[in-house]
Amino acid sequence: MEILLDTANIEAIRKYEAILPLAGVTTNPSIVKKEGKVDFFSHMNTIREIIGQERMLHVQVVAEDKAGMLKDAETILDQIDREVYLKIPASEEGLKAIKALKKAGLNVTATAIYTKMQAYLAIAAGADYIAPYFNRMENLNIDATKAVAAMANEIEYSNSKTKIVAASFKNVGQVTTALEQGAQAVTVAPDVIAQALAMPSIDQAVDDFTKDWESVFGEGSTIASLQG
Ligand code: E4P
């Protein structure tokens, strides 16, 4: 599996880059808005410096028509680098843009996916990743679990290279469900990752191990300290 961070927050990216086997970072205009009116390109380049060239950076276009999306895409590639995954909504105009960008050999993530049909069209258009919006689907009474499973099946049946980067999670259960249904990747906001690791039982177990060890080998001792 691949785990990406769904944030543009520099502090969170620095923190979780050290903790997670991080495959990359995803952003969208609403995620960028949370950081205030930043210098957009400099901000994205800072994220690139933190995660390095070997991890993925997914950046979304803002324009809503094909021509505007292609201009946004070109600007993103010029101002950041040509390895960026261009996030394009799987709308009518977006699908046109995806075809053009793939023809040019660029990295593309089809986003804003609420339905199986959108996903299938994006897979057929050759998107590298498709981003089904798990929580938003559930909010609309769409069965996100079944939808992700169907997308994974379609990828397998069509022998496609497309991967699912499931997105829009509001809790840990949604993340694990998406992975269990065949999503190859998930992009998760820092607060949901924090939820996953913030179990009092985990801290309690670690404390108990330390106490048991120290009760025999002395306070403050560790395995390394046995060597003196
Ligand atoms: C990421 O690629 C998506 O744009 C993001 O996860 C959407 O999340 P939201 O539903 O919380 O806005």
Short mmCIF file of N, CA and C in Angstrom, two decimals, residues 60-169:
data_model
loop_
_atom_site.label_atom_id
_atom_site.label_comp_id
_atom_site.label_asym_id
_atom_site.label_seq_id
_atom_site.Cartn_x
_atom_site.Cartn_y
_atom_site.Cartn_z
N GLN A 60 -3.57 20.18 -7.66
CA GLN A 60 -4.81 20.24 -8.44
C GLN A 60 -4.93 21.53 -9.25
N VAL A 61 -5.47 21.41 -10.45
CA VAL A 61 -5.76 22.61 -11.25
C VAL A 61 -7.00 23.29 -10.67
N VAL A 62 -7.19 24.55 -11.06
CA VAL A 62 -8.34 25.32 -10.55
C VAL A 62 -9.35 25.60 -11.66
N ALA A 63 -8.85 25.87 -12.87
CA ALA A 63 -9.75 26.19 -13.99
C ALA A 63 -10.74 25.05 -14.21
N GLU A 64 -11.89 25.39 -14.78
CA GLU A 64 -12.94 24.37 -14.94
C GLU A 64 -13.11 23.90 -16.38
N ASP A 65 -12.44 24.56 -17.33
CA ASP A 65 -12.56 24.13 -18.73
C ASP A 65 -11.22 23.55 -19.18
N LYS A 66 -11.30 22.75 -20.25
CA LYS A 66 -10.10 22.02 -20.69
C LYS A 66 -8.91 22.97 -20.93
N ALA A 67 -9.16 24.04 -21.67
CA ALA A 67 -8.04 24.94 -22.02
C ALA A 67 -7.43 25.53 -20.76
N GLY A 68 -8.27 25.96 -19.83
CA GLY A 68 -7.78 26.54 -18.58
C GLY A 68 -7.04 25.51 -17.74
N MET A 69 -7.57 24.29 -17.71
CA MET A 69 -6.91 23.23 -16.93
C MET A 69 -5.51 22.97 -17.50
N LEU A 70 -5.41 22.95 -18.82
CA LEU A 70 -4.10 22.69 -19.44
C LEU A 70 -3.12 23.82 -19.15
N LYS A 71 -3.65 25.06 -19.12
CA LYS A 71 -2.77 26.19 -18.77
C LYS A 71 -2.33 26.08 -17.31
N ASP A 72 -3.27 25.78 -16.43
CA ASP A 72 -2.92 25.59 -15.01
C ASP A 72 -1.86 24.49 -14.88
N ALA A 73 -2.10 23.39 -15.61
CA ALA A 73 -1.18 22.25 -15.52
C ALA A 73 0.22 22.66 -15.96
N GLU A 74 0.30 23.37 -17.07
CA GLU A 74 1.61 23.79 -17.59
C GLU A 74 2.32 24.70 -16.59
N THR A 75 1.54 25.59 -15.96
CA THR A 75 2.13 26.51 -14.98
C THR A 75 2.64 25.73 -13.76
N ILE A 76 1.86 24.76 -13.32
CA ILE A 76 2.29 23.93 -12.17
C ILE A 76 3.62 23.24 -12.52
N LEU A 77 3.69 22.67 -13.72
CA LEU A 77 4.90 21.93 -14.11
C LEU A 77 6.10 22.87 -14.23
N ASP A 78 5.85 24.09 -14.78
CA ASP A 78 6.94 25.07 -14.92
C ASP A 78 7.45 25.55 -13.57
N GLN A 79 6.51 25.81 -12.67
CA GLN A 79 6.87 26.46 -11.40
C GLN A 79 7.29 25.47 -10.30
N ILE A 80 6.92 24.22 -10.47
CA ILE A 80 7.34 23.22 -9.46
C ILE A 80 8.31 22.26 -10.16
N ASP A 81 7.81 21.24 -10.80
CA ASP A 81 8.67 20.38 -11.63
C ASP A 81 7.78 19.46 -12.44
N ARG A 82 8.37 18.76 -13.36
CA ARG A 82 7.58 17.99 -14.32
C ARG A 82 7.18 16.61 -13.80
N GLU A 83 7.59 16.29 -12.56
CA GLU A 83 7.18 15.02 -11.95
C GLU A 83 5.87 15.14 -11.19
N VAL A 84 5.39 16.36 -11.03
CA VAL A 84 4.14 16.56 -10.27
C VAL A 84 3.00 15.76 -10.89
N TYR A 85 2.16 15.18 -10.03
CA TYR A 85 0.92 14.54 -10.48
C TYR A 85 -0.14 15.62 -10.57
N LEU A 86 -0.65 15.83 -11.77
CA LEU A 86 -1.63 16.89 -12.01
C LEU A 86 -3.00 16.35 -11.63
N LYS A 87 -3.62 16.96 -10.65
CA LYS A 87 -4.95 16.49 -10.22
C LYS A 87 -6.01 17.20 -11.05
N ILE A 88 -6.78 16.39 -11.75
CA ILE A 88 -7.78 16.93 -12.67
C ILE A 88 -9.14 16.32 -12.29
N PRO A 89 -10.14 17.15 -12.01
CA PRO A 89 -11.47 16.58 -11.70
C PRO A 89 -12.00 15.75 -12.87
N ALA A 90 -12.62 14.63 -12.55
CA ALA A 90 -13.16 13.76 -13.61
C ALA A 90 -14.54 14.25 -14.05
N SER A 91 -14.55 15.47 -14.57
CA SER A 91 -15.75 16.08 -15.16
C SER A 91 -15.64 15.91 -16.68
N GLU A 92 -16.63 16.40 -17.43
CA GLU A 92 -16.53 16.33 -18.90
C GLU A 92 -15.27 17.04 -19.39
N GLU A 93 -15.08 18.28 -18.91
CA GLU A 93 -13.90 19.05 -19.34
C GLU A 93 -12.62 18.40 -18.81
N GLY A 94 -12.71 17.88 -17.59
CA GLY A 94 -11.53 17.26 -17.01
C GLY A 94 -11.09 16.03 -17.78
N LEU A 95 -12.07 15.24 -18.22
CA LEU A 95 -11.71 14.04 -18.98
C LEU A 95 -11.01 14.41 -20.29
N LYS A 96 -11.46 15.53 -20.89
CA LYS A 96 -10.77 16.00 -22.11
C LYS A 96 -9.32 16.34 -21.77
N ALA A 97 -9.15 17.04 -20.65
CA ALA A 97 -7.79 17.46 -20.25
C ALA A 97 -6.94 16.24 -19.91
N ILE A 98 -7.53 15.25 -19.25
CA ILE A 98 -6.77 14.04 -18.87
C ILE A 98 -6.22 13.36 -20.12
N LYS A 99 -7.07 13.25 -21.15
CA LYS A 99 -6.61 12.61 -22.40
C LYS A 99 -5.41 13.36 -22.97
N ALA A 100 -5.52 14.70 -22.99
CA ALA A 100 -4.44 15.51 -23.57
C ALA A 100 -3.16 15.39 -22.73
N LEU A 101 -3.30 15.42 -21.42
CA LEU A 101 -2.12 15.37 -20.55
C LEU A 101 -1.44 14.00 -20.63
N LYS A 102 -2.25 12.94 -20.71
CA LYS A 102 -1.63 11.61 -20.83
C LYS A 102 -0.94 11.45 -22.18
N LYS A 103 -1.55 12.06 -23.22
CA LYS A 103 -0.93 12.00 -24.55
C LYS A 103 0.45 12.66 -24.52
N ALA A 104 0.56 13.68 -23.66
CA ALA A 104 1.84 14.39 -23.53
C ALA A 104 2.78 13.68 -22.55
N GLY A 105 2.35 12.55 -22.02
CA GLY A 105 3.23 11.74 -21.17
C GLY A 105 3.37 12.25 -19.74
N LEU A 106 2.37 13.01 -19.28
CA LEU A 106 2.48 13.60 -17.94
C LEU A 106 1.78 12.73 -16.88
N ASN A 107 2.11 12.99 -15.63
CA ASN A 107 1.50 12.25 -14.52
C ASN A 107 0.15 12.87 -14.17
N VAL A 108 -0.88 12.04 -14.13
CA VAL A 108 -2.23 12.57 -13.92
C VAL A 108 -2.99 11.79 -12.85
N THR A 109 -3.65 12.53 -11.98
CA THR A 109 -4.57 11.94 -11.00
C THR A 109 -5.96 12.48 -11.27
N ALA A 110 -6.89 11.58 -11.56
CA ALA A 110 -8.28 11.99 -11.77
C ALA A 110 -8.95 12.09 -10.41
N THR A 111 -9.50 13.27 -10.11
CA THR A 111 -10.02 13.50 -8.76
C THR A 111 -11.49 13.84 -8.79
N ALA A 112 -12.03 14.13 -7.61
CA ALA A 112 -13.47 14.46 -7.46
C ALA A 112 -14.33 13.32 -8.00
N ILE A 113 -13.95 12.10 -7.64
CA ILE A 113 -14.68 10.92 -8.14
C ILE A 113 -15.71 10.46 -7.10
N TYR A 114 -16.96 10.52 -7.52
CA TYR A 114 -18.09 10.13 -6.67
C TYR A 114 -18.77 8.86 -7.19
N THR A 115 -18.52 8.52 -8.46
CA THR A 115 -19.26 7.39 -9.04
C THR A 115 -18.30 6.40 -9.71
N LYS A 116 -18.80 5.18 -9.86
CA LYS A 116 -18.02 4.15 -10.55
C LYS A 116 -17.78 4.57 -12.00
N MET A 117 -18.82 5.14 -12.62
CA MET A 117 -18.69 5.49 -14.03
C MET A 117 -17.57 6.51 -14.26
N GLN A 118 -17.50 7.52 -13.39
CA GLN A 118 -16.40 8.50 -13.50
C GLN A 118 -15.07 7.77 -13.40
N ALA A 119 -14.99 6.85 -12.47
CA ALA A 119 -13.74 6.11 -12.27
C ALA A 119 -13.39 5.29 -13.51
N TYR A 120 -14.38 4.60 -14.07
CA TYR A 120 -14.11 3.75 -15.23
C TYR A 120 -13.63 4.60 -16.41
N LEU A 121 -14.25 5.77 -16.58
CA LEU A 121 -13.84 6.63 -17.70
C LEU A 121 -12.41 7.14 -17.49
N ALA A 122 -12.10 7.47 -16.25
CA ALA A 122 -10.74 7.95 -15.96
C ALA A 122 -9.71 6.84 -16.15
N ILE A 123 -10.09 5.62 -15.78
CA ILE A 123 -9.19 4.48 -15.98
C ILE A 123 -8.96 4.30 -17.48
N ALA A 124 -10.07 4.35 -18.24
CA ALA A 124 -9.96 4.17 -19.70
C ALA A 124 -9.13 5.29 -20.34
N ALA A 125 -9.18 6.47 -19.74
CA ALA A 125 -8.41 7.61 -20.28
C ALA A 125 -6.93 7.52 -19.90
N GLY A 126 -6.60 6.54 -19.06
CA GLY A 126 -5.19 6.32 -18.74
C GLY A 126 -4.65 7.09 -17.55
N ALA A 127 -5.56 7.58 -16.69
CA ALA A 127 -5.09 8.30 -15.49
C ALA A 127 -4.17 7.39 -14.67
N ASP A 128 -3.13 7.97 -14.10
CA ASP A 128 -2.21 7.17 -13.28
C ASP A 128 -2.87 6.79 -11.95
N TYR A 129 -3.60 7.74 -11.38
CA TYR A 129 -4.34 7.50 -10.14
C TYR A 129 -5.77 8.00 -10.32
N ILE A 130 -6.70 7.35 -9.62
CA ILE A 130 -8.05 7.88 -9.51
C ILE A 130 -8.33 8.09 -8.02
N ALA A 131 -8.99 9.19 -7.70
CA ALA A 131 -9.22 9.53 -6.30
C ALA A 131 -10.71 9.53 -5.96
N PRO A 132 -11.26 8.36 -5.57
CA PRO A 132 -12.65 8.33 -5.11
C PRO A 132 -12.77 9.02 -3.75
N TYR A 133 -13.83 9.81 -3.61
CA TYR A 133 -14.04 10.62 -2.39
C TYR A 133 -14.89 9.84 -1.39
N PHE A 134 -14.22 9.04 -0.60
CA PHE A 134 -14.90 8.07 0.27
C PHE A 134 -15.98 8.70 1.16
N ASN A 135 -15.58 9.68 1.97
CA ASN A 135 -16.56 10.24 2.92
C ASN A 135 -17.66 11.02 2.20
N ARG A 136 -17.27 11.74 1.15
CA ARG A 136 -18.30 12.51 0.43
C ARG A 136 -19.31 11.55 -0.22
N MET A 137 -18.84 10.39 -0.67
CA MET A 137 -19.78 9.40 -1.24
C MET A 137 -20.73 8.94 -0.15
N GLU A 138 -20.19 8.63 1.00
CA GLU A 138 -21.05 8.15 2.09
C GLU A 138 -22.07 9.22 2.47
N ASN A 139 -21.64 10.49 2.45
CA ASN A 139 -22.58 11.58 2.77
C ASN A 139 -23.75 11.62 1.79
N LEU A 140 -23.51 11.13 0.58
CA LEU A 140 -24.56 11.14 -0.46
C LEU A 140 -25.30 9.79 -0.53
N ASN A 141 -25.06 8.96 0.49
CA ASN A 141 -25.68 7.63 0.53
C ASN A 141 -25.24 6.75 -0.65
N ILE A 142 -24.03 7.01 -1.14
CA ILE A 142 -23.43 6.13 -2.16
C ILE A 142 -22.56 5.14 -1.40
N ASP A 143 -22.64 3.86 -1.74
CA ASP A 143 -21.87 2.86 -1.01
C ASP A 143 -20.40 2.92 -1.45
N ALA A 144 -19.61 3.66 -0.68
CA ALA A 144 -18.21 3.88 -1.04
C ALA A 144 -17.41 2.58 -0.98
N THR A 145 -17.77 1.71 -0.06
CA THR A 145 -17.05 0.44 0.08
C THR A 145 -17.18 -0.38 -1.21
N LYS A 146 -18.44 -0.51 -1.66
CA LYS A 146 -18.67 -1.30 -2.89
C LYS A 146 -18.06 -0.59 -4.10
N ALA A 147 -18.14 0.73 -4.11
CA ALA A 147 -17.63 1.49 -5.27
C ALA A 147 -16.12 1.29 -5.40
N VAL A 148 -15.40 1.37 -4.29
CA VAL A 148 -13.94 1.19 -4.36
C VAL A 148 -13.61 -0.23 -4.81
N ALA A 149 -14.36 -1.20 -4.29
CA ALA A 149 -14.13 -2.60 -4.70
C ALA A 149 -14.35 -2.75 -6.20
N ALA A 150 -15.41 -2.13 -6.73
CA ALA A 150 -15.72 -2.24 -8.16
C ALA A 150 -14.61 -1.58 -8.99
N MET A 151 -14.10 -0.46 -8.50
CA MET A 151 -13.01 0.23 -9.22
C MET A 151 -11.75 -0.66 -9.26
N ALA A 152 -11.48 -1.30 -8.13
CA ALA A 152 -10.31 -2.19 -8.07
C ALA A 152 -10.49 -3.36 -9.03
N ASN A 153 -11.73 -3.89 -9.11
CA ASN A 153 -12.00 -4.99 -10.05
C ASN A 153 -11.81 -4.53 -11.48
N GLU A 154 -12.31 -3.35 -11.80
CA GLU A 154 -12.20 -2.84 -13.17
C GLU A 154 -10.73 -2.70 -13.58
N ILE A 155 -9.92 -2.23 -12.64
CA ILE A 155 -8.48 -2.08 -12.93
C ILE A 155 -7.87 -3.45 -13.24
N GLU A 156 -8.31 -4.44 -12.43
CA GLU A 156 -7.78 -5.79 -12.64
C GLU A 156 -8.28 -6.37 -13.97
N TYR A 157 -9.62 -6.26 -14.22
CA TYR A 157 -10.18 -6.84 -15.45
C TYR A 157 -9.54 -6.22 -16.69
N SER A 158 -9.32 -4.90 -16.62
CA SER A 158 -8.83 -4.22 -17.83
C SER A 158 -7.30 -4.22 -17.88
N ASN A 159 -6.70 -4.87 -16.87
CA ASN A 159 -5.25 -4.96 -16.84
C ASN A 159 -4.62 -3.56 -16.95
N SER A 160 -5.23 -2.63 -16.23
CA SER A 160 -4.81 -1.23 -16.31
C SER A 160 -3.70 -0.93 -15.31
N LYS A 161 -2.91 0.09 -15.61
CA LYS A 161 -1.84 0.50 -14.68
C LYS A 161 -2.36 1.52 -13.66
N THR A 162 -3.59 1.98 -13.86
CA THR A 162 -4.17 2.97 -12.94
C THR A 162 -4.18 2.42 -11.51
N LYS A 163 -3.92 3.32 -10.55
CA LYS A 163 -4.04 2.94 -9.14
C LYS A 163 -5.13 3.80 -8.49
N ILE A 164 -5.75 3.23 -7.48
CA ILE A 164 -6.74 3.99 -6.70
C ILE A 164 -6.01 4.68 -5.55
N VAL A 165 -6.13 6.01 -5.47
CA VAL A 165 -5.67 6.71 -4.27
C VAL A 165 -6.95 7.22 -3.60
N ALA A 166 -7.49 6.39 -2.72
CA ALA A 166 -8.76 6.76 -2.10
C ALA A 166 -8.53 7.99 -1.21
N ALA A 167 -9.56 8.85 -1.17
CA ALA A 167 -9.40 10.17 -0.53
C ALA A 167 -10.67 10.54 0.23
N SER A 168 -10.62 11.74 0.83
CA SER A 168 -11.78 12.28 1.55
C SER A 168 -12.19 11.36 2.69
N PHE A 169 -11.28 11.18 3.64
CA PHE A 169 -11.57 10.33 4.79
C PHE A 169 -11.85 11.20 6.02
#
